PDB file of C-alpha atoms in Angstrom:
ATOM      1  CA  MET A   1       6.302  20.837   1.691  1.00 90.00           C
ATOM      2  CA  THR A   2       3.318  20.975  -0.716  1.00 92.00           C
ATOM      3  CA  LEU A   3      -0.269  19.911  -0.294  1.00 96.00           C
ATOM      4  CA  ILE A   4      -0.786  19.191  -3.955  1.00 97.00           C
ATOM      5  CA  PRO A   5       1.562  16.571  -5.449  1.00 97.00           C
ATOM      6  CA  ASP A   6       4.401  17.996  -7.529  1.00 95.00           C
ATOM      7  CA  PRO A   7       5.297  16.124  -9.704  1.00 97.00           C
ATOM      8  CA  TRP A   8       1.875  14.518 -10.012  1.00 97.00           C
ATOM      9  CA  TRP A   9       2.688  11.509 -12.152  1.00 98.00           C
ATOM     10  CA  PRO A  10       4.292   9.292  -9.420  1.00 98.00           C
ATOM     11  CA  VAL A  11       1.082   9.650  -7.385  1.00 98.00           C
ATOM     12  CA  ALA A  12      -0.893   8.635 -10.410  1.00 98.00           C
ATOM     13  CA  VAL A  13       1.324   5.565 -10.952  1.00 98.00           C
ATOM     14  CA  LEU A  14       0.967   4.742  -7.216  1.00 98.00           C
ATOM     15  CA  ALA A  15      -2.743   4.935  -7.478  1.00 98.00           C
ATOM     16  CA  VAL A  16      -2.809   2.491 -10.383  1.00 98.00           C
ATOM     17  CA  VAL A  17      -0.532   0.048  -8.541  1.00 97.00           C
ATOM     18  CA  VAL A  18      -2.576   0.232  -5.331  1.00 97.00           C
ATOM     19  CA  LEU A  19      -5.754  -0.127  -7.337  1.00 97.00           C
ATOM     20  CA  GLY A  20      -4.407  -3.317  -8.944  1.00 96.00           C
ATOM     21  CA  ASP A  21      -3.203  -4.527  -5.506  1.00 93.00           C
ATOM     22  CA  GLY A  22      -6.715  -3.961  -4.156  1.00 94.00           C
ATOM     23  CA  VAL A  23      -8.353  -5.843  -6.956  1.00 94.00           C
ATOM     24  CA  MET A  24      -5.966  -8.734  -6.520  1.00 93.00           C
ATOM     25  CA  THR A  25      -6.905  -8.886  -2.778  1.00 89.00           C
ATOM     26  CA  PHE A  26     -10.376 -10.155  -3.692  1.00 84.00           C
ATOM     27  CA  ARG A  27      -9.077 -13.282  -5.552  1.00 86.00           C
ATOM     28  CA  PRO A  28      -5.369 -13.267  -4.660  1.00 89.00           C
ATOM     29  CA  PRO A  29      -2.815 -15.227  -6.668  1.00 90.00           C
ATOM     30  CA  ARG A  30      -1.186 -18.023  -4.769  1.00 89.00           C
ATOM     31  CA  ALA A  31       1.788 -15.878  -3.787  1.00 85.00           C
ATOM     32  CA  ILE A  32      -0.433 -13.213  -2.118  1.00 87.00           C
ATOM     33  CA  ALA A  33      -2.624 -15.786  -0.461  1.00 90.00           C
ATOM     34  CA  ALA A  34       0.487 -17.513   0.994  1.00 89.00           C
ATOM     35  CA  CYS A  35       1.760 -14.195   2.176  1.00 90.00           C
ATOM     36  CA  LEU A  36      -1.573 -13.282   3.970  1.00 91.00           C
ATOM     37  CA  ASP A  37      -1.720 -16.795   5.473  1.00 93.00           C
ATOM     38  CA  GLY A  38       1.945 -16.576   6.358  1.00 92.00           C
ATOM     39  CA  VAL A  39       1.414 -13.476   8.498  1.00 93.00           C
ATOM     40  CA  GLY A  40      -1.644 -15.062  10.113  1.00 94.00           C
ATOM     41  CA  LEU A  41      -4.318 -12.762   8.712  1.00 93.00           C
ATOM     42  CA  PRO A  42      -7.660 -14.583   8.881  1.00 95.00           C
ATOM     43  CA  ARG A  43      -9.281 -15.057   5.486  1.00 93.00           C
ATOM     44  CA  ASP A  44     -12.464 -13.463   6.886  1.00 94.00           C
ATOM     45  CA  TRP A  45     -10.490 -10.211   7.097  1.00 93.00           C
ATOM     46  CA  TRP A  46      -8.917 -10.079   3.654  1.00 93.00           C
ATOM     47  CA  TRP A  47     -11.720  -7.862   2.306  1.00 93.00           C
ATOM     48  CA  VAL A  48     -10.663  -5.158   4.759  1.00 95.00           C
ATOM     49  CA  LEU A  49      -7.338  -4.876   2.971  1.00 94.00           C
ATOM     50  CA  ALA A  50      -9.118  -4.262  -0.378  1.00 94.00           C
ATOM     51  CA  VAL A  51     -11.289  -1.525   1.232  1.00 96.00           C
ATOM     52  CA  VAL A  52      -8.260   0.243   2.703  1.00 96.00           C
ATOM     53  CA  LYS A  53      -6.494   0.162  -0.662  1.00 97.00           C
ATOM     54  CA  PHE A  54      -9.511   1.481  -2.534  1.00 98.00           C
ATOM     55  CA  LEU A  55      -9.861   4.279  -0.024  1.00 98.00           C
ATOM     56  CA  ALA A  56      -6.191   5.090  -0.504  1.00 98.00           C
ATOM     57  CA  VAL A  57      -6.655   5.236  -4.272  1.00 98.00           C
ATOM     58  CA  ALA A  58      -9.659   7.602  -3.788  1.00 98.00           C
ATOM     59  CA  GLY A  59      -7.562   9.769  -1.583  1.00 98.00           C
ATOM     60  CA  LEU A  60      -4.567   9.795  -3.942  1.00 98.00           C
ATOM     61  CA  LEU A  61      -6.803  10.849  -6.847  1.00 98.00           C
ATOM     62  CA  ALA A  62      -8.829  13.399  -4.796  1.00 98.00           C
ATOM     63  CA  GLY A  63      -5.526  14.870  -3.703  1.00 98.00           C
ATOM     64  CA  PHE A  64      -4.952  16.251  -7.230  1.00 98.00           C
ATOM     65  CA  TRP A  65      -7.757  18.797  -6.588  1.00 97.00           C
ATOM     66  CA  ILE A  66      -8.186  18.901  -2.776  1.00 98.00           C
ATOM     67  CA  PRO A  67      -5.074  20.180  -0.969  1.00 97.00           C
ATOM     68  CA  GLY A  68      -3.776  17.776   1.692  1.00 97.00           C
ATOM     69  CA  VAL A  69      -5.897  14.751   0.826  1.00 98.00           C
ATOM     70  CA  GLY A  70      -3.200  13.120  -1.288  1.00 98.00           C
ATOM     71  CA  LEU A  71      -0.640  13.787   1.394  1.00 98.00           C
ATOM     72  CA  ALA A  72      -2.923  12.137   3.918  1.00 98.00           C
ATOM     73  CA  ALA A  73      -3.481   9.132   1.652  1.00 98.00           C
ATOM     74  CA  VAL A  74       0.257   8.654   0.980  1.00 98.00           C
ATOM     75  CA  THR A  75       0.932   8.935   4.709  1.00 98.00           C
ATOM     76  CA  GLY A  76      -1.786   6.355   5.394  1.00 98.00           C
ATOM     77  CA  LEU A  77      -0.182   4.031   2.874  1.00 98.00           C
ATOM     78  CA  VAL A  78       3.198   4.467   4.676  1.00 98.00           C
ATOM     79  CA  VAL A  79       1.501   3.455   7.884  1.00 98.00           C
ATOM     80  CA  TYR A  80      -0.231   0.561   6.148  1.00 97.00           C
ATOM     81  CA  PHE A  81       2.959  -0.897   4.842  1.00 96.00           C
ATOM     82  CA  LEU A  82       4.814  -0.293   8.153  1.00 97.00           C
ATOM     83  CA  ALA A  83       2.020  -2.381   9.780  1.00 96.00           C
ATOM     84  CA  ALA A  84       2.399  -5.035   7.066  1.00 94.00           C
ATOM     85  CA  ALA A  85       6.241  -5.126   7.682  1.00 95.00           C
ATOM     86  CA  TRP A  86       5.585  -5.416  11.433  1.00 96.00           C
ATOM     87  CA  ALA A  87       3.109  -8.281  10.751  1.00 94.00           C
ATOM     88  CA  HIS A  88       5.754 -10.113   8.632  1.00 94.00           C
ATOM     89  CA  ILE A  89       8.479  -9.606  11.291  1.00 95.00           C
ATOM     90  CA  ARG A  90       6.162 -10.696  14.174  1.00 95.00           C
ATOM     91  CA  ALA A  91       5.054 -13.862  12.287  1.00 94.00           C
ATOM     92  CA  ARG A  92       8.724 -14.488  11.247  1.00 94.00           C
ATOM     93  CA  TYR A  93       7.510 -14.584   7.686  1.00 91.00           C
ATOM     94  CA  VAL A  94      10.460 -12.772   6.234  1.00 90.00           C
ATOM     95  CA  GLY A  95      11.235 -14.587   2.954  1.00 87.00           C
ATOM     96  CA  ARG A  96      11.111 -13.293  -0.600  1.00 85.00           C
ATOM     97  CA  ASP A  97       7.567 -11.928  -0.248  1.00 81.00           C
ATOM     98  CA  PHE A  98       8.544  -9.685   2.645  1.00 87.00           C
ATOM     99  CA  TRP A  99      11.707  -8.226   0.974  1.00 89.00           C
ATOM    100  CA  LEU A 100      10.278  -7.897  -2.500  1.00 85.00           C
ATOM    101  CA  ASN A 101       6.552  -7.128  -2.030  1.00 87.00           C
ATOM    102  CA  CYS A 102       6.141  -5.653   1.462  1.00 91.00           C
ATOM    103  CA  LEU A 103       9.427  -3.606   1.731  1.00 94.00           C
ATOM    104  CA  GLY A 104       9.346  -2.918  -2.100  1.00 94.00           C
ATOM    105  CA  MET A 105       5.874  -1.260  -1.744  1.00 95.00           C
ATOM    106  CA  LEU A 106       6.960   0.537   1.480  1.00 97.00           C
ATOM    107  CA  THR A 107      10.026   1.934  -0.281  1.00 97.00           C
ATOM    108  CA  GLY A 108       7.975   3.106  -3.262  1.00 97.00           C
ATOM    109  CA  VAL A 109       5.374   4.761  -1.163  1.00 98.00           C
ATOM    110  CA  VAL A 110       8.002   6.566   1.028  1.00 98.00           C
ATOM    111  CA  LEU A 111       9.679   7.774  -2.195  1.00 98.00           C
ATOM    112  CA  VAL A 112       6.418   9.179  -3.469  1.00 98.00           C
ATOM    113  CA  LEU A 113       5.809  10.877  -0.105  1.00 98.00           C
ATOM    114  CA  VAL A 114       9.272  12.433  -0.049  1.00 98.00           C
ATOM    115  CA  PHE A 115       9.619  13.478  -3.775  1.00 98.00           C
ATOM    116  CA  CYS A 116       6.014  14.536  -4.383  1.00 98.00           C
ATOM    117  CA  PHE A 117       5.056  16.239  -1.164  1.00 98.00           C
ATOM    118  CA  LEU A 118       8.069  16.890   1.001  1.00 96.00           C
ATOM    119  CA  VAL A 119      10.776  18.313  -1.307  1.00 93.00           C
TER     120      VAL A 119
END
């Protein structure tokens, strides 16, 4: 296990993806809006998702210089997407958005966690 990502580039790619996801949360495309409505998240709370994503990006980037911060950020993203998966299952909103977006992001984040911090 390492506290500084090695290799570093998957963490950088993940930071860019999560940053884009956070930006899209402010004015979500129809597919994302339908997904958030589908799991029953009130529109008044959508901004919280953007804040969480921006904090994760800050943690991922800080983790290049501060040992353990990137690991904590990636672990937080794993928990975030596990909670999203649970919300999809609980709401029985398990269509294409669930399999492609939610589980796709969860898989990517877990891969970054394993290959950049755990092996």
